[in-house]
Amino acid sequence: MRSIRGRVVLLVLAAQLVAAVGAVGLSIWYVHRAVWSSVDSELKARMVSVLALVDDDVKSPDGLTFDGDQVNIPKEDLFCIDDVHGGPVAGSSSWLTTNKDRGQHEDGAFFFRRGGVIYRAKAHMNAAILDQENHQIPQLYVNVYYAMPANRAEAEIANATRIAISVGLLSLLISFGSTWWAVGKGMRPLTDFAHQADLIEADGAQFEDPTGTVRSTELVPLARALHSLVSRLQRAFRRERRFLSDAAHELKTAVAIQKSTLQLLEQGKASEEELREGIARALEDTSRTENLVANMLLLASIDYFQRSTGKGAIDNEAPLGLNESLQHAIDQLVPMAKIKSVSVVFDSCCDLRVRAPEYELNQLWINLLENAIQHSPLGGEVKVEISRIEGSACRILIADAGPGISSEDLPHVFERFYRSDRSRSRLTGGFGLGLSIAKAVVEKNRGAIQIENMPQAGATVEVCLPAVDA
Amino acid sequence: MHVLIIEDEERLAQNLAKAISKNAGFVVDVALEGNEGLHLALSGSFDLVVLDLMLPGISGEELLTELRRAGNKTPVLVLTAKEDKQTIVGVLDNGADDYLAKPFDLGELLARVKALIRRSKGQASSSLVLADLILDMNTRSATRAEVRVELTPMEYRTLEYLMLRQGSVVSKEELLEHLYDYNWEKFSNVIEVYISALRRKIDASAHERLIHTLRGHGYMLRRSEAG
């Protein structure tokens, strides 16, 4: 049986059944004994009253007389008196003639059936006859049999048995009902949970904290666990949904630009030069979209990595020289720096190595440097500095001389698609993903990243990564 | 007609401006940022505002609320990448006249822009009629007494604006505001030049004069009083 309720009820019923059978059996046995013992004492009394009518015959020394006129017993009773040699002295006429019912010749009670009626009988062998006149020591002995119908006693026993069994059955029924009800009521909070859990939508519809409303203390841990699970899922879901909606917005906008550029070419007549220009613009738009998709995929792949393989897998990465890695990224950004006349000053304490995928590390530096160059004033300076810090970690500082980050934006700069100055970052092709990717890459490679405003001017990004011991 | 585009994606704004000026012959101004957009829109010299919702500075929703609170009645077409019913109902309830979800079709955008302007001037049809002068806004052509009138683009724009506002006085300043972008020299006498050219092409050979000058007030397109 798979239902808890069914199993509990079954168990309780089985125990109850054993107890009931015992109790009913015991009471039936007791009633049985009591009824037959009272019947037997009645039999004995009637037998004595019959025996009293036997007297010695004055005419013959061994003869016995029976005063038949004095017999005063119920007419359905039977009795029989023999002398010790088996000669009949007196008795109910029908019983005297047939010997077989009193077959035994010893003391005790017994049953027999006669004419469809069951009789309880008692035999007394060698009963002494007292001399009525002078109460002498008995010299005469007889065998006495006395029987009375047992139907009344049997009806009494059957009645008692019926009552005992009915009481047993009734108690079984009551305990079945009450157990069924109590277990059902006890399980109600569980079904309530199930019902509530059933109502939870993926988008995080209402799920009230059930901890306070649970009445059974056994269910409180379950309620608490359920609530915390649901809240965690809802938080994660909200985060995902926001990312998705932001991503959709960016993608739609990118597509809108591409589409409008192409449709513009389609409308009216365009000269060859206009067409060429239009195609160049469309290609530009496409590479922007490509860039957006690549950024989103990188983020998604890091997320996936974090969730599936955990953080141990980067140990397989070959150690990379930090100096070379940063220098490579700086070289890539020379054209961009030139446009803004920004100079990048690179300073390193020593040759440190880290374990991280080359592509990710490159993307990290590119994003951080791009950000610094974008926010630098014309002709400004971006400082890049590598140092070793306590333990075995490297610290990379990238500082710009720009206006810094407003205190209102500071807590959000690592959020996906967050843009403090949207129009400006748009013009430089940003999507608000650069710092999110940087954070994801750093955290995946067991590092830490933070950004803060410098007292004088500009913002500084600090990246700490575990170094590989030489 | 003068259209203001408030859109932070510069490339998209450029494409829209190009399409609207090229195909509808409207004058277009672009604002890349919310506050600037609101400031321009409040000047009241636009016949339509194309508004993106996600803007730096103040958001499109806030801009719309401010604009309507100031009593500005310029029709607003909202562009949005958000397509959920809640957003759409929200902006329409907030005073927008229409919306278009990104990525949209340029042709549809143009049709909606023209329809919104037409409606806001009290016209239902894209064909504007006054006596036997008919102006087709789709083909951007005019006929007088079933004879095609050849107009330069600027003459057409001037006539279109006057036709849309037929029966009411239109000042020279209003015409300047709605037909030229902000960089134009506002005190030039271009308007007089275009009006006299239109008179020559439309009224000279006809029996009924339609272009009227109200000295010191401006111009009005209407039928001459009988007699």
mmCIF file of N, CA and C in Angstrom, chain B residues 45-120:
data_model
loop_
_atom_site.group_PDB
_atom_site.id
_atom_site.type_symbol
_atom_site.label_atom_id
_atom_site.label_comp_id
_atom_site.label_asym_id
_atom_site.label_seq_id
_atom_site.Cartn_x
_atom_site.Cartn_y
_atom_site.Cartn_z
ATOM 1 N N SER B 45 6.966 73.727 -31.766
ATOM 2 C CA SER B 45 6.966 73.991 -33.194
ATOM 3 C C SER B 45 6.986 72.714 -34.023
ATOM 4 N N PHE B 46 6.733 71.559 -33.371
ATOM 5 C CA PHE B 46 6.768 70.301 -34.121
ATOM 6 C C PHE B 46 5.362 69.802 -34.407
ATOM 7 N N ASP B 47 5.251 69.103 -35.544
ATOM 8 C CA ASP B 47 3.959 68.542 -35.906
ATOM 9 C C ASP B 47 3.848 67.107 -35.431
ATOM 10 N N LEU B 48 5.010 66.521 -35.072
ATOM 11 C CA LEU B 48 5.001 65.142 -34.587
ATOM 12 C C LEU B 48 6.296 64.872 -33.833
ATOM 13 N N VAL B 49 6.187 64.065 -32.777
ATOM 14 C CA VAL B 49 7.391 63.636 -32.062
ATOM 15 C C VAL B 49 7.472 62.114 -32.170
ATOM 16 N N VAL B 50 8.630 61.609 -32.637
ATOM 17 C CA VAL B 50 8.885 60.170 -32.632
ATOM 18 C C VAL B 50 9.757 59.917 -31.414
ATOM 19 N N LEU B 51 9.249 59.089 -30.491
ATOM 20 C CA LEU B 51 9.891 58.992 -29.183
ATOM 21 C C LEU B 51 10.292 57.557 -28.839
ATOM 22 N N ASP B 52 11.572 57.378 -28.526
ATOM 23 C CA ASP B 52 12.048 56.080 -28.034
ATOM 24 C C ASP B 52 11.807 56.050 -26.524
ATOM 25 N N LEU B 53 11.548 54.865 -25.971
ATOM 26 C CA LEU B 53 11.259 54.820 -24.532
ATOM 27 C C LEU B 53 12.517 54.759 -23.671
ATOM 28 N N MET B 54 13.511 53.986 -24.115
ATOM 29 C CA MET B 54 14.729 53.843 -23.306
ATOM 30 C C MET B 54 15.704 54.932 -23.714
ATOM 31 N N LEU B 55 15.794 55.954 -22.879
ATOM 32 C CA LEU B 55 16.633 57.103 -23.218
ATOM 33 C C LEU B 55 17.573 57.418 -22.063
ATOM 34 N N PRO B 56 18.743 57.936 -22.385
ATOM 35 C CA PRO B 56 19.564 58.487 -21.311
ATOM 36 C C PRO B 56 18.940 59.810 -20.868
ATOM 37 N N GLY B 57 19.335 60.295 -19.712
ATOM 38 C CA GLY B 57 18.695 61.504 -19.204
ATOM 39 C C GLY B 57 17.365 61.109 -18.620
ATOM 40 N N ILE B 58 16.261 61.631 -19.166
ATOM 41 C CA ILE B 58 14.976 61.168 -18.651
ATOM 42 C C ILE B 58 14.388 60.169 -19.625
ATOM 43 N N SER B 59 13.616 59.224 -19.097
ATOM 44 C CA SER B 59 13.083 58.158 -19.939
ATOM 45 C C SER B 59 11.967 58.689 -20.828
ATOM 46 N N GLY B 60 11.634 57.924 -21.854
ATOM 47 C CA GLY B 60 10.566 58.306 -22.768
ATOM 48 C C GLY B 60 9.245 58.501 -22.050
ATOM 49 N N GLU B 61 8.958 57.596 -21.078
ATOM 50 C CA GLU B 61 7.701 57.701 -20.336
ATOM 51 C C GLU B 61 7.630 59.022 -19.573
ATOM 52 N N GLU B 62 8.739 59.353 -18.893
ATOM 53 C CA GLU B 62 8.762 60.603 -18.121
ATOM 54 C C GLU B 62 8.614 61.805 -19.046
ATOM 55 N N LEU B 63 9.310 61.722 -20.179
ATOM 56 C CA LEU B 63 9.262 62.817 -21.146
ATOM 57 C C LEU B 63 7.820 63.062 -21.601
ATOM 58 N N LEU B 64 7.134 61.963 -21.910
ATOM 59 C CA LEU B 64 5.753 62.051 -22.378
ATOM 60 C C LEU B 64 4.861 62.692 -21.312
ATOM 61 N N THR B 65 5.034 62.238 -20.066
ATOM 62 C CA THR B 65 4.240 62.794 -18.967
ATOM 63 C C THR B 65 4.472 64.298 -18.836
ATOM 64 N N GLU B 66 5.736 64.683 -18.865
ATOM 65 C CA GLU B 66 6.084 66.112 -18.752
ATOM 66 C C GLU B 66 5.455 66.915 -19.876
ATOM 67 N N LEU B 67 5.569 66.377 -21.069
ATOM 68 C CA LEU B 67 5.076 67.072 -22.265
ATOM 69 C C LEU B 67 3.576 67.318 -22.162
ATOM 70 N N ARG B 68 2.842 66.270 -21.758
ATOM 71 C CA ARG B 68 1.385 66.399 -21.670
ATOM 72 C C ARG B 68 0.990 67.276 -20.483
ATOM 73 N N ARG B 69 1.773 67.225 -19.424
ATOM 74 C CA ARG B 69 1.452 68.046 -18.257
ATOM 75 C C ARG B 69 1.580 69.521 -18.621
ATOM 76 N N ALA B 70 2.531 69.813 -19.511
ATOM 77 C CA ALA B 70 2.732 71.198 -19.938
ATOM 78 C C ALA B 70 1.666 71.633 -20.941
ATOM 79 N N GLY B 71 0.742 70.735 -21.257
ATOM 80 C CA GLY B 71 -0.346 71.107 -22.152
ATOM 81 C C GLY B 71 0.003 71.002 -23.625
ATOM 82 N N ASN B 72 1.127 70.416 -23.921
ATOM 83 C CA ASN B 72 1.541 70.274 -25.319
ATOM 84 C C ASN B 72 0.711 69.188 -26.004
ATOM 85 N N LYS B 73 0.189 69.513 -27.201
ATOM 86 C CA LYS B 73 -0.718 68.562 -27.858
ATOM 87 C C LYS B 73 -0.099 67.898 -29.077
ATOM 88 N N THR B 74 1.186 68.111 -29.280
ATOM 89 C CA THR B 74 1.840 67.507 -30.438
ATOM 90 C C THR B 74 1.647 65.989 -30.436
ATOM 91 N N PRO B 75 1.228 65.405 -31.575
ATOM 92 C CA PRO B 75 1.091 63.943 -31.594
ATOM 93 C C PRO B 75 2.435 63.256 -31.330
ATOM 94 N N VAL B 76 2.378 62.154 -30.584
ATOM 95 C CA VAL B 76 3.608 61.431 -30.247
ATOM 96 C C VAL B 76 3.489 59.978 -30.706
ATOM 97 N N LEU B 77 4.467 59.562 -31.495
ATOM 98 C CA LEU B 77 4.550 58.160 -31.923
ATOM 99 C C LEU B 77 5.673 57.521 -31.123
ATOM 100 N N VAL B 78 5.333 56.496 -30.344
ATOM 101 C CA VAL B 78 6.336 55.875 -29.478
ATOM 102 C C VAL B 78 6.975 54.673 -30.183
ATOM 103 N N LEU B 79 8.302 54.632 -30.124
ATOM 104 C CA LEU B 79 9.037 53.473 -30.633
ATOM 105 C C LEU B 79 9.506 52.695 -29.427
ATOM 106 N N THR B 80 9.288 51.394 -29.424
ATOM 107 C CA THR B 80 9.731 50.644 -28.255
ATOM 108 C C THR B 80 10.135 49.231 -28.612
ATOM 109 N N ALA B 81 11.142 48.756 -27.874
ATOM 110 C CA ALA B 81 11.536 47.358 -28.044
ATOM 111 C C ALA B 81 10.726 46.490 -27.090
ATOM 112 N N LYS B 82 10.047 47.155 -26.145
ATOM 113 C CA LYS B 82 9.187 46.408 -25.220
ATOM 114 C C LYS B 82 7.853 46.200 -25.916
ATOM 115 N N GLU B 83 7.424 44.965 -25.962
ATOM 116 C CA GLU B 83 6.209 44.709 -26.709
ATOM 117 C C GLU B 83 5.072 44.229 -25.816
ATOM 118 N N ASP B 84 5.307 44.231 -24.501
ATOM 119 C CA ASP B 84 4.262 43.707 -23.628
ATOM 120 C C ASP B 84 3.090 44.694 -23.563
ATOM 121 N N LYS B 85 1.922 44.102 -23.378
ATOM 122 C CA LYS B 85 0.687 44.884 -23.387
ATOM 123 C C LYS B 85 0.720 46.010 -22.355
ATOM 124 N N GLN B 86 1.339 45.686 -21.214
ATOM 125 C CA GLN B 86 1.361 46.650 -20.117
ATOM 126 C C GLN B 86 2.055 47.944 -20.543
ATOM 127 N N THR B 87 3.195 47.800 -21.201
ATOM 128 C CA THR B 87 3.937 48.981 -21.660
ATOM 129 C C THR B 87 3.122 49.753 -22.685
ATOM 130 N N ILE B 88 2.541 49.025 -23.618
ATOM 131 C CA ILE B 88 1.804 49.676 -24.700
ATOM 132 C C ILE B 88 0.612 50.457 -24.145
ATOM 133 N N VAL B 89 -0.159 49.764 -23.291
ATOM 134 C CA VAL B 89 -1.316 50.437 -22.688
ATOM 135 C C VAL B 89 -0.842 51.638 -21.873
ATOM 136 N N GLY B 90 0.267 51.439 -21.149
ATOM 137 C CA GLY B 90 0.817 52.513 -20.313
ATOM 138 C C GLY B 90 1.133 53.757 -21.127
ATOM 139 N N VAL B 91 1.852 53.593 -22.220
ATOM 140 C CA VAL B 91 2.245 54.798 -22.973
ATOM 141 C C VAL B 91 1.048 55.439 -23.671
ATOM 142 N N LEU B 92 0.122 54.608 -24.146
ATOM 143 C CA LEU B 92 -1.052 55.198 -24.804
ATOM 144 C C LEU B 92 -1.889 55.973 -23.784
ATOM 145 N N ASP B 93 -2.062 55.389 -22.596
ATOM 146 C CA ASP B 93 -2.812 56.073 -21.538
ATOM 147 C C ASP B 93 -2.105 57.342 -21.098
ATOM 148 N N ASN B 94 -0.814 57.329 -21.244
ATOM 149 C CA ASN B 94 -0.003 58.448 -20.777
ATOM 150 C C ASN B 94 0.016 59.606 -21.776
ATOM 151 N N GLY B 95 -0.632 59.431 -22.902
ATOM 152 C CA GLY B 95 -0.724 60.551 -23.834
ATOM 153 C C GLY B 95 -0.083 60.320 -25.189
ATOM 154 N N ALA B 96 0.454 59.088 -25.404
ATOM 155 C CA ALA B 96 1.004 58.797 -26.730
ATOM 156 C C ALA B 96 -0.160 58.575 -27.700
ATOM 157 N N ASP B 97 0.091 58.829 -28.999
ATOM 158 C CA ASP B 97 -0.982 58.671 -29.978
ATOM 159 C C ASP B 97 -0.891 57.350 -30.711
ATOM 160 N N ASP B 98 0.307 56.794 -30.746
ATOM 161 C CA ASP B 98 0.490 55.541 -31.469
ATOM 162 C C ASP B 98 1.801 54.923 -31.007
ATOM 163 N N TYR B 99 1.987 53.647 -31.316
ATOM 164 C CA TYR B 99 3.280 53.047 -30.978
ATOM 165 C C TYR B 99 3.686 52.100 -32.092
ATOM 166 N N LEU B 100 4.985 51.834 -32.135
ATOM 167 C CA LEU B 100 5.528 50.912 -33.120
ATOM 168 C C LEU B 100 6.624 50.116 -32.413
ATOM 169 N N ALA B 101 6.578 48.798 -32.560
ATOM 170 C CA ALA B 101 7.574 47.962 -31.874
ATOM 171 C C ALA B 101 8.799 47.771 -32.762
ATOM 172 N N LYS B 102 9.974 47.825 -32.118
ATOM 173 C CA LYS B 102 11.222 47.573 -32.845
ATOM 174 C C LYS B 102 11.409 46.072 -32.991
ATOM 175 N N PRO B 103 11.966 45.564 -34.050
ATOM 176 C CA PRO B 103 12.356 46.286 -35.253
ATOM 177 C C PRO B 103 11.137 46.508 -36.143
ATOM 178 N N PHE B 104 11.002 47.708 -36.656
ATOM 179 C CA PHE B 104 9.794 48.043 -37.420
ATOM 180 C C PHE B 104 10.130 48.189 -38.897
ATOM 181 N N ASP B 105 9.085 48.333 -39.683
ATOM 182 C CA ASP B 105 9.255 48.512 -41.109
ATOM 183 C C ASP B 105 9.246 50.009 -41.397
ATOM 184 N N LEU B 106 10.214 50.476 -42.142
ATOM 185 C CA LEU B 106 10.290 51.917 -42.413
ATOM 186 C C LEU B 106 9.041 52.427 -43.108
ATOM 187 N N GLY B 107 8.514 51.611 -44.056
ATOM 188 C CA GLY B 107 7.310 52.003 -44.785
ATOM 189 C C GLY B 107 6.150 52.223 -43.830
ATOM 190 N N GLU B 108 6.010 51.295 -42.863
ATOM 191 C CA GLU B 108 4.921 51.419 -41.902
ATOM 192 C C GLU B 108 5.118 52.661 -41.040
ATOM 193 N N LEU B 109 6.348 52.887 -40.641
ATOM 194 C CA LEU B 109 6.639 54.059 -39.818
ATOM 195 C C LEU B 109 6.235 55.331 -40.562
ATOM 196 N N LEU B 110 6.605 55.400 -41.828
ATOM 197 C CA LEU B 110 6.285 56.599 -42.616
ATOM 198 C C LEU B 110 4.779 56.789 -42.724
ATOM 199 N N ALA B 111 4.073 55.688 -42.994
ATOM 200 C CA ALA B 111 2.618 55.778 -43.131
ATOM 201 C C ALA B 111 1.994 56.274 -41.831
ATOM 202 N N ARG B 112 2.482 55.759 -40.708
ATOM 203 C CA ARG B 112 1.927 56.182 -39.422
ATOM 204 C C ARG B 112 2.254 57.641 -39.134
ATOM 205 N N VAL B 113 3.469 58.043 -39.468
ATOM 206 C CA VAL B 113 3.868 59.434 -39.263
ATOM 207 C C VAL B 113 2.929 60.356 -40.042
ATOM 208 N N LYS B 114 2.689 59.998 -41.295
ATOM 209 C CA LYS B 114 1.837 60.850 -42.139
ATOM 210 C C LYS B 114 0.395 60.857 -41.624
ATOM 211 N N ALA B 115 -0.078 59.671 -41.261
ATOM 212 C CA ALA B 115 -1.462 59.578 -40.787
ATOM 213 C C ALA B 115 -1.661 60.384 -39.502
ATOM 214 N N LEU B 116 -0.674 60.295 -38.590
ATOM 215 C CA LEU B 116 -0.795 61.023 -37.324
ATOM 216 C C LEU B 116 -0.815 62.525 -37.557
ATOM 217 N N ILE B 117 0.030 62.988 -38.464
ATOM 218 C CA ILE B 117 0.068 64.429 -38.754
ATOM 219 C C ILE B 117 -1.258 64.868 -39.378
ATOM 220 N N ARG B 118 -1.728 64.082 -40.340
ATOM 221 C CA ARG B 118 -2.982 64.372 -41.019
ATOM 222 C C ARG B 118 -4.127 64.505 -40.014
ATOM 223 N N ARG B 119 -4.221 63.487 -39.162
ATOM 224 C CA ARG B 119 -5.288 63.462 -38.158
ATOM 225 C C ARG B 119 -5.211 64.666 -37.229
ATOM 226 N N SER B 120 -3.980 64.989 -36.824
ATOM 227 C CA SER B 120 -3.839 66.080 -35.860
ATOM 228 C C SER B 120 -4.228 67.416 -36.482
#
